[in-house]
Amino acid sequence: MDTQFAQLIINGIAVGSIIALAAVGLTLTYGILRLSNFAHGDFLTLGAYLTWLINTIGVNIWLSMILAAAGTVAAMLLSEKLLWSKMRSIRATSTTLIIISIGLALFLRNGIIFIWGGKNQNYDLPVTPALDILGLKIPQNQLLVLGLAVLAILALHYLLQNTKIGKAMRAVADDLDLARVSGINVDRVIFWTWLIAGTLTSLGGSMYGLITAVRPNMGWFLILPLFASVILGGIGNPYGAIAAAFIIGIVQEVSTPWLGSQYKQGVALLIMILVLLIRPKGLFKGTI
């Protein structure tokens, strides 16, 4: 196999693992709250900036990621309190919710530029040499990103399948009103949904900062691959979103020698359109 091609696949797996983490958060908020959140990418950016901010004052990178995740979850819970809970109580239409989420995305992105400026930032980390594996140069950060993503996905699987809150989340995703009538604490499920979505999305942003620079529009450029993963994987299905994210990450990277890196977004969009034409429900069954 051509070395350049293999290298692109490895890059695609690293990018795919980041898209997977954020796409899980996006698909959960849609599956449980029926919210297409276009601000999701900017929460990912917020996670990366908070990690950078905490890291540059001398805190270890791993602890910075955990603290940044807590900050991102807090921001998401604040948006739930100020916006989404009020919109649900008046039964706002999905179009209204989409427009509000785009407004929130612009607010977050411009807030980040206002506070930290528009230039690229980098974590305060020692330079680590790339590992030579079977003739391929693999940056250690890419391996870390993949390892962290796998751990986070396994933790999510355990939570959804084996815990009381995971079962309650699956019930609310199937039918919110029925879940409420059968005695499930829907408000607690909503809190956990934001907690999981915020943690995974922030981790995705922190890890994206490890393999690229931290910049204000990093999450905005990921929003199309994120939605493509959610739709491709079956809306509301976290496992489908993870599989689709890896497909999109790899295809995007492998397409760069022919199309150039500026058309990566277009590749994600093309995959999404083709899947919708052939299988409107996505590759996998929707809702958890």
CSV table of N, CA and C in Angstrom, one decimal, residues 92-229:
chain,number,residue,atom,x,y,z
A,92,ALA,N,-41.8,25.4,21.0
A,92,ALA,CA,-41.3,26.1,19.8
A,92,ALA,C,-41.1,25.2,18.7
A,93,THR,N,-41.3,25.6,17.4
A,93,THR,CA,-41.1,24.8,16.3
A,93,THR,C,-39.6,24.5,16.0
A,94,SER,N,-39.3,23.4,15.3
A,94,SER,CA,-37.9,23.1,15.0
A,94,SER,C,-37.2,24.2,14.3
A,95,THR,N,-37.9,24.9,13.4
A,95,THR,CA,-37.3,26.0,12.7
A,95,THR,C,-36.9,27.1,13.6
A,96,THR,N,-37.7,27.4,14.6
A,96,THR,CA,-37.3,28.4,15.6
A,96,THR,C,-36.1,28.0,16.4
A,97,LEU,N,-36.0,26.7,16.8
A,97,LEU,CA,-34.9,26.2,17.5
A,97,LEU,C,-33.6,26.3,16.7
A,98,ILE,N,-33.7,26.0,15.4
A,98,ILE,CA,-32.5,26.0,14.5
A,98,ILE,C,-32.0,27.5,14.4
A,99,ILE,N,-32.9,28.4,14.2
A,99,ILE,CA,-32.5,29.8,14.1
A,99,ILE,C,-31.9,30.3,15.4
A,100,ILE,N,-32.5,29.9,16.6
A,100,ILE,CA,-31.9,30.3,17.8
A,100,ILE,C,-30.5,29.7,18.0
A,101,SER,N,-30.3,28.4,17.6
A,101,SER,CA,-29.0,27.8,17.8
A,101,SER,C,-28.0,28.4,16.9
A,102,ILE,N,-28.3,28.9,15.7
A,102,ILE,CA,-27.4,29.6,14.8
A,102,ILE,C,-27.0,30.9,15.5
A,103,GLY,N,-28.0,31.6,16.1
A,103,GLY,CA,-27.7,32.8,16.8
A,103,GLY,C,-26.7,32.6,18.0
A,104,LEU,N,-26.9,31.5,18.7
A,104,LEU,CA,-26.1,31.1,19.8
A,104,LEU,C,-24.7,30.8,19.3
A,105,ALA,N,-24.6,30.1,18.2
A,105,ALA,CA,-23.3,29.8,17.6
A,105,ALA,C,-22.5,31.1,17.3
A,106,LEU,N,-23.2,32.1,16.6
A,106,LEU,CA,-22.5,33.4,16.3
A,106,LEU,C,-22.1,34.1,17.6
A,107,PHE,N,-22.9,34.1,18.6
A,107,PHE,CA,-22.7,34.7,19.9
A,107,PHE,C,-21.4,34.1,20.5
A,108,LEU,N,-21.3,32.7,20.5
A,108,LEU,CA,-20.2,32.1,21.1
A,108,LEU,C,-18.9,32.4,20.4
A,109,ARG,N,-19.0,32.3,19.0
A,109,ARG,CA,-17.8,32.5,18.2
A,109,ARG,C,-17.2,33.9,18.4
A,110,ASN,N,-18.1,34.9,18.3
A,110,ASN,CA,-17.7,36.3,18.4
A,110,ASN,C,-17.2,36.6,19.8
A,111,GLY,N,-17.9,35.9,20.8
A,111,GLY,CA,-17.4,36.1,22.2
A,111,GLY,C,-16.0,35.6,22.4
A,112,ILE,N,-15.7,34.4,21.8
A,112,ILE,CA,-14.3,33.9,21.8
A,112,ILE,C,-13.3,34.8,21.2
A,113,ILE,N,-13.7,35.4,20.0
A,113,ILE,CA,-12.8,36.3,19.3
A,113,ILE,C,-12.6,37.6,20.1
A,114,PHE,N,-13.7,38.0,20.8
A,114,PHE,CA,-13.6,39.3,21.6
A,114,PHE,C,-12.7,39.1,22.8
A,115,ILE,N,-12.8,37.9,23.4
A,115,ILE,CA,-12.0,37.7,24.6
A,115,ILE,C,-10.6,37.3,24.3
A,116,TRP,N,-10.4,36.4,23.4
A,116,TRP,CA,-9.0,35.8,23.1
A,116,TRP,C,-8.4,36.2,21.8
A,117,GLY,N,-9.1,37.0,21.0
A,117,GLY,CA,-8.6,37.4,19.7
A,117,GLY,C,-8.7,36.3,18.6
A,118,GLY,N,-8.4,36.7,17.4
A,118,GLY,CA,-8.6,35.8,16.3
A,118,GLY,C,-7.4,35.0,15.8
A,119,LYS,N,-6.3,35.1,16.5
A,119,LYS,CA,-5.1,34.4,16.0
A,119,LYS,C,-5.0,33.0,16.5
A,120,ASN,N,-4.3,32.1,15.8
A,120,ASN,CA,-4.2,30.7,16.3
A,120,ASN,C,-3.4,30.6,17.6
A,121,GLN,N,-3.7,29.7,18.4
A,121,GLN,CA,-3.0,29.5,19.7
A,121,GLN,C,-2.6,28.0,19.7
A,122,ASN,N,-1.6,27.8,20.5
A,122,ASN,CA,-1.1,26.4,20.7
A,122,ASN,C,-0.9,26.1,22.2
A,123,TYR,N,-1.2,24.8,22.5
A,123,TYR,CA,-1.0,24.4,23.9
A,123,TYR,C,0.5,24.5,24.3
A,124,ASP,N,0.7,24.7,25.6
A,124,ASP,CA,2.1,24.7,26.1
A,124,ASP,C,2.6,23.3,26.4
A,125,LEU,N,3.1,22.7,25.3
A,125,LEU,CA,3.5,21.3,25.4
A,125,LEU,C,4.9,21.1,24.9
A,126,PRO,N,5.6,20.1,25.4
A,126,PRO,CA,6.9,19.8,24.8
A,126,PRO,C,6.7,19.2,23.4
A,127,VAL,N,7.7,19.4,22.5
A,127,VAL,CA,7.6,18.8,21.2
A,127,VAL,C,8.0,17.4,21.3
A,128,THR,N,7.1,16.5,20.8
A,128,THR,CA,7.4,15.1,20.9
A,128,THR,C,7.7,14.5,19.5
A,129,PRO,N,8.7,13.7,19.4
A,129,PRO,CA,9.0,13.2,18.0
A,129,PRO,C,7.9,12.2,17.5
A,130,ALA,N,7.7,12.2,16.2
A,130,ALA,CA,6.7,11.3,15.7
A,130,ALA,C,7.3,9.8,15.8
A,131,LEU,N,6.4,8.9,16.0
A,131,LEU,CA,6.8,7.5,16.1
A,131,LEU,C,6.9,6.9,14.7
A,132,ASP,N,7.9,6.0,14.5
A,132,ASP,CA,8.1,5.4,13.2
A,132,ASP,C,7.5,4.0,13.3
A,133,ILE,N,6.3,3.8,12.8
A,133,ILE,CA,5.6,2.5,12.8
A,133,ILE,C,5.4,1.9,11.4
A,134,LEU,N,6.1,0.8,11.1
A,134,LEU,CA,6.0,0.2,9.8
A,134,LEU,C,6.2,1.2,8.6
A,135,GLY,N,7.2,2.1,8.9
A,135,GLY,CA,7.6,3.0,7.9
A,135,GLY,C,6.8,4.3,7.8
A,136,LEU,N,5.8,4.3,8.7
A,136,LEU,CA,4.9,5.5,8.7
A,136,LEU,C,5.3,6.4,9.9
A,137,LYS,N,5.3,7.7,9.7
A,137,LYS,CA,5.5,8.7,10.7
A,137,LYS,C,4.2,9.0,11.4
A,138,ILE,N,4.0,8.6,12.6
A,138,ILE,CA,2.7,8.8,13.3
A,138,ILE,C,3.0,9.7,14.5
A,139,PRO,N,2.4,11.0,14.5
A,139,PRO,CA,2.6,11.9,15.7
A,139,PRO,C,2.0,11.2,16.9
A,140,GLN,N,2.7,11.3,18.0
A,140,GLN,CA,2.2,10.7,19.3
A,140,GLN,C,0.8,11.3,19.7
A,141,ASN,N,0.6,12.6,19.3
A,141,ASN,CA,-0.7,13.2,19.7
A,141,ASN,C,-1.8,12.5,19.0
A,142,GLN,N,-1.6,12.0,17.7
A,142,GLN,CA,-2.7,11.3,17.0
A,142,GLN,C,-3.0,10.0,17.7
A,143,LEU,N,-2.0,9.3,18.2
A,143,LEU,CA,-2.3,8.1,18.9
A,143,LEU,C,-3.0,8.3,20.2
A,144,LEU,N,-2.6,9.4,20.9
A,144,LEU,CA,-3.3,9.8,22.2
A,144,LEU,C,-4.8,10.1,21.9
A,145,VAL,N,-5.0,10.9,20.8
A,145,VAL,CA,-6.4,11.3,20.4
A,145,VAL,C,-7.2,10.0,20.2
A,146,LEU,N,-6.7,9.1,19.5
A,146,LEU,CA,-7.4,7.8,19.2
A,146,LEU,C,-7.7,7.1,20.5
A,147,GLY,N,-6.7,6.9,21.3
A,147,GLY,CA,-6.8,6.2,22.6
A,147,GLY,C,-7.9,6.9,23.5
A,148,LEU,N,-7.8,8.2,23.6
A,148,LEU,CA,-8.8,8.9,24.4
A,148,LEU,C,-10.2,8.7,23.9
A,149,ALA,N,-10.4,8.8,22.6
A,149,ALA,CA,-11.7,8.6,21.9
A,149,ALA,C,-12.2,7.2,22.2
A,150,VAL,N,-11.4,6.2,22.1
A,150,VAL,CA,-11.9,4.8,22.4
A,150,VAL,C,-12.3,4.7,23.8
A,151,LEU,N,-11.5,5.3,24.8
A,151,LEU,CA,-11.9,5.2,26.2
A,151,LEU,C,-13.3,5.9,26.4
A,152,ALA,N,-13.4,7.1,25.8
A,152,ALA,CA,-14.7,7.9,26.0
A,152,ALA,C,-15.9,7.1,25.4
A,153,ILE,N,-15.7,6.5,24.3
A,153,ILE,CA,-16.8,5.7,23.6
A,153,ILE,C,-17.1,4.5,24.5
A,154,LEU,N,-16.1,3.8,25.0
A,154,LEU,CA,-16.4,2.6,25.9
A,154,LEU,C,-17.2,3.1,27.1
A,155,ALA,N,-16.8,4.2,27.7
A,155,ALA,CA,-17.5,4.7,28.9
A,155,ALA,C,-18.9,5.1,28.6
A,156,LEU,N,-19.1,5.7,27.4
A,156,LEU,CA,-20.5,6.0,27.0
A,156,LEU,C,-21.3,4.8,26.8
A,157,HIS,N,-20.7,3.7,26.2
A,157,HIS,CA,-21.5,2.5,25.9
A,157,HIS,C,-21.9,1.9,27.3
A,158,TYR,N,-21.0,1.9,28.2
A,158,TYR,CA,-21.3,1.3,29.6
A,158,TYR,C,-22.5,2.1,30.2
A,159,LEU,N,-22.4,3.4,30.1
A,159,LEU,CA,-23.4,4.3,30.7
A,159,LEU,C,-24.8,4.0,30.1
A,160,LEU,N,-24.8,4.0,28.7
A,160,LEU,CA,-26.1,3.8,28.0
A,160,LEU,C,-26.7,2.4,28.3
A,161,GLN,N,-25.9,1.4,28.3
A,161,GLN,CA,-26.4,0.0,28.4
A,161,GLN,C,-26.6,-0.5,29.8
A,162,ASN,N,-25.8,-0.1,30.8
A,162,ASN,CA,-25.8,-0.7,32.1
A,162,ASN,C,-26.2,0.1,33.2
A,163,THR,N,-26.5,1.4,33.0
A,163,THR,CA,-26.9,2.3,34.2
A,163,THR,C,-28.4,2.6,34.1
A,164,LYS,N,-28.9,3.0,35.2
A,164,LYS,CA,-30.3,3.4,35.3
A,164,LYS,C,-30.5,4.7,34.5
A,165,ILE,N,-29.6,5.6,34.5
A,165,ILE,CA,-29.8,6.9,33.8
A,165,ILE,C,-29.7,6.6,32.3
A,166,GLY,N,-28.8,5.6,31.9
A,166,GLY,CA,-28.7,5.3,30.4
A,166,GLY,C,-30.0,4.7,29.9
A,167,LYS,N,-30.6,3.8,30.7
A,167,LYS,CA,-31.9,3.2,30.3
A,167,LYS,C,-33.0,4.3,30.2
A,168,ALA,N,-33.0,5.2,31.2
A,168,ALA,CA,-34.0,6.3,31.2
A,168,ALA,C,-33.8,7.2,30.0
A,169,MET,N,-32.5,7.5,29.6
A,169,MET,CA,-32.2,8.2,28.4
A,169,MET,C,-32.8,7.6,27.1
A,170,ARG,N,-32.6,6.2,27.1
A,170,ARG,CA,-33.1,5.5,25.9
A,170,ARG,C,-34.7,5.6,25.8
A,171,ALA,N,-35.3,5.5,27.0
A,171,ALA,CA,-36.8,5.6,27.1
A,171,ALA,C,-37.3,7.0,26.6
A,172,VAL,N,-36.6,8.1,27.1
A,172,VAL,CA,-37.0,9.4,26.7
A,172,VAL,C,-36.8,9.6,25.2
A,173,ALA,N,-35.7,9.0,24.7
A,173,ALA,CA,-35.4,9.2,23.2
A,173,ALA,C,-36.5,8.5,22.4
A,174,ASP,N,-37.0,7.4,22.9
A,174,ASP,CA,-38.1,6.7,22.2
A,174,ASP,C,-39.4,7.5,22.2
A,175,ASP,N,-39.8,8.0,23.4
A,175,ASP,CA,-41.1,8.7,23.6
A,175,ASP,C,-41.1,9.5,24.9
A,176,LEU,N,-40.9,10.8,24.7
A,176,LEU,CA,-40.7,11.7,25.9
A,176,LEU,C,-42.0,11.7,26.8
A,177,ASP,N,-43.1,11.8,26.2
A,177,ASP,CA,-44.4,11.9,27.0
A,177,ASP,C,-44.7,10.6,27.7
A,178,LEU,N,-44.4,9.5,27.0
A,178,LEU,CA,-44.7,8.2,27.6
A,178,LEU,C,-43.7,8.0,28.8
A,179,ALA,N,-42.4,8.4,28.6
A,179,ALA,CA,-41.4,8.3,29.7
A,179,ALA,C,-41.8,9.1,30.9
A,180,ARG,N,-42.4,10.3,30.6
A,180,ARG,CA,-42.8,11.2,31.7
A,180,ARG,C,-43.9,10.5,32.5
A,181,VAL,N,-44.9,10.0,31.8
A,181,VAL,CA,-46.1,9.3,32.4
A,181,VAL,C,-45.7,8.1,33.2
A,182,SER,N,-44.7,7.4,32.7
A,182,SER,CA,-44.2,6.1,33.4
A,182,SER,C,-43.3,6.4,34.6
A,183,GLY,N,-43.2,7.7,35.0
A,183,GLY,CA,-42.4,8.0,36.2
A,183,GLY,C,-41.0,8.3,36.0
A,184,ILE,N,-40.5,8.4,34.8
A,184,ILE,CA,-39.1,8.8,34.6
A,184,ILE,C,-38.9,10.3,34.9
A,185,ASN,N,-37.8,10.6,35.6
A,185,ASN,CA,-37.5,12.0,35.9
A,185,ASN,C,-36.9,12.6,34.6
A,186,VAL,N,-37.7,13.3,33.8
A,186,VAL,CA,-37.2,13.8,32.5
A,186,VAL,C,-36.2,14.9,32.7
A,187,ASP,N,-36.4,15.7,33.7
A,187,ASP,CA,-35.4,16.8,33.9
A,187,ASP,C,-34.0,16.3,34.3
A,188,ARG,N,-34.0,15.2,35.0
A,188,ARG,CA,-32.7,14.5,35.3
A,188,ARG,C,-32.0,14.0,34.0
A,189,VAL,N,-32.9,13.4,33.2
A,189,VAL,CA,-32.4,12.9,31.9
A,189,VAL,C,-31.8,14.0,31.0
A,190,ILE,N,-32.5,15.2,31.0
A,190,ILE,CA,-32.0,16.3,30.2
A,190,ILE,C,-30.7,16.8,30.8
A,191,PHE,N,-30.6,16.9,32.1
A,191,PHE,CA,-29.3,17.3,32.7
A,191,PHE,C,-28.2,16.4,32.3
A,192,TRP,N,-28.4,15.0,32.4
A,192,TRP,CA,-27.4,14.1,32.0
A,192,TRP,C,-27.0,14.1,30.5
A,193,THR,N,-28.1,14.4,29.7
A,193,THR,CA,-27.8,14.6,28.2
A,193,THR,C,-26.8,15.7,28.0
A,194,TRP,N,-27.0,16.9,28.6
A,194,TRP,CA,-26.1,18.0,28.5
A,194,TRP,C,-24.7,17.7,29.1
A,195,LEU,N,-24.7,17.0,30.2
A,195,LEU,CA,-23.5,16.6,30.9
A,195,LEU,C,-22.6,15.7,29.9
A,196,ILE,N,-23.2,14.7,29.3
A,196,ILE,CA,-22.5,13.8,28.4
A,196,ILE,C,-22.1,14.6,27.2
A,197,ALA,N,-23.1,15.3,26.6
A,197,ALA,CA,-22.8,16.0,25.3
A,197,ALA,C,-21.7,17.0,25.5
A,198,GLY,N,-21.7,17.8,26.6
A,198,GLY,CA,-20.7,18.8,26.9
A,198,GLY,C,-19.4,18.2,27.1
A,199,THR,N,-19.3,17.1,27.9
A,199,THR,CA,-18.0,16.5,28.2
A,199,THR,C,-17.4,15.9,26.9
A,200,LEU,N,-18.1,15.2,26.1
A,200,LEU,CA,-17.6,14.6,24.9
A,200,LEU,C,-17.2,15.7,23.9
A,201,THR,N,-18.0,16.7,23.8
A,201,THR,CA,-17.7,17.7,22.8
A,201,THR,C,-16.5,18.5,23.2
A,202,SER,N,-16.4,18.9,24.5
A,202,SER,CA,-15.2,19.6,25.0
A,202,SER,C,-14.0,18.8,24.8
A,203,LEU,N,-14.0,17.4,25.1
A,203,LEU,CA,-12.9,16.6,24.9
A,203,LEU,C,-12.5,16.5,23.4
A,204,GLY,N,-13.5,16.5,22.5
A,204,GLY,CA,-13.2,16.5,21.1
A,204,GLY,C,-12.5,17.8,20.7
A,205,GLY,N,-12.9,18.9,21.2
A,205,GLY,CA,-12.3,20.2,20.9
A,205,GLY,C,-10.8,20.2,21.5
A,206,SER,N,-10.7,19.8,22.7
A,206,SER,CA,-9.3,19.7,23.3
A,206,SER,C,-8.4,18.9,22.5
A,207,MET,N,-8.9,17.7,22.0
A,207,MET,CA,-8.1,16.8,21.3
A,207,MET,C,-7.8,17.3,19.9
A,208,TYR,N,-8.7,18.1,19.3
A,208,TYR,CA,-8.5,18.7,18.0
A,208,TYR,C,-7.4,19.7,18.1
A,209,GLY,N,-7.3,20.4,19.3
A,209,GLY,CA,-6.3,21.4,19.5
A,209,GLY,C,-4.9,20.7,19.6
A,210,LEU,N,-4.9,19.4,20.0
A,210,LEU,CA,-3.6,18.7,20.0
A,210,LEU,C,-3.0,18.4,18.6
A,211,ILE,N,-3.9,18.2,17.7
A,211,ILE,CA,-3.4,17.8,16.3
A,211,ILE,C,-3.4,19.0,15.3
A,212,THR,N,-4.1,20.1,15.7
A,212,THR,CA,-4.0,21.3,14.9
A,212,THR,C,-3.9,22.5,15.9
A,213,ALA,N,-3.9,23.7,15.4
A,213,ALA,CA,-3.9,24.9,16.3
A,213,ALA,C,-5.3,25.1,16.8
A,214,VAL,N,-5.4,25.8,17.9
A,214,VAL,CA,-6.7,26.3,18.5
A,214,VAL,C,-7.0,27.6,17.9
A,215,ARG,N,-8.2,27.6,17.2
A,215,ARG,CA,-8.6,28.9,16.5
A,215,ARG,C,-10.1,29.0,16.6
A,216,PRO,N,-10.5,30.3,16.4
A,216,PRO,CA,-12.0,30.6,16.7
A,216,PRO,C,-13.0,29.9,15.8
A,217,ASN,N,-12.6,29.5,14.6
A,217,ASN,CA,-13.6,28.9,13.7
A,217,ASN,C,-13.4,27.4,13.5
A,218,MET,N,-12.6,26.8,14.4
A,218,MET,CA,-12.3,25.3,14.3
A,218,MET,C,-13.6,24.5,14.4
A,219,GLY,N,-14.5,24.9,15.3
A,219,GLY,CA,-15.7,24.1,15.5
A,219,GLY,C,-16.7,24.4,14.4
A,220,TRP,N,-16.7,25.6,13.9
A,220,TRP,CA,-17.6,26.0,12.8
A,220,TRP,C,-17.3,25.1,11.5
A,221,PHE,N,-16.0,24.9,11.3
A,221,PHE,CA,-15.6,24.1,10.1
A,221,PHE,C,-15.9,22.6,10.3
A,222,LEU,N,-16.2,22.2,11.6
A,222,LEU,CA,-16.5,20.8,11.8
A,222,LEU,C,-18.0,20.6,11.8
A,223,ILE,N,-18.8,21.6,11.8
A,223,ILE,CA,-20.3,21.4,12.0
A,223,ILE,C,-20.9,20.6,10.9
A,224,LEU,N,-20.4,20.8,9.6
A,224,LEU,CA,-20.9,20.0,8.5
A,224,LEU,C,-20.6,18.5,8.6
A,225,PRO,N,-19.3,18.2,8.9
A,225,PRO,CA,-19.0,16.8,9.1
A,225,PRO,C,-19.7,16.2,10.3
A,226,LEU,N,-20.0,17.0,11.3
A,226,LEU,CA,-20.7,16.5,12.5
A,226,LEU,C,-22.2,16.2,12.1
A,227,PHE,N,-22.8,17.1,11.4
A,227,PHE,CA,-24.2,16.8,11.0
A,227,PHE,C,-24.3,15.6,10.0
A,228,ALA,N,-23.2,15.6,9.1
A,228,ALA,CA,-23.2,14.5,8.2
A,228,ALA,C,-23.0,13.2,8.9
A,229,SER,N,-22.2,13.1,10.0
A,229,SER,CA,-22.1,11.9,10.8
A,229,SER,C,-23.4,11.5,11.4
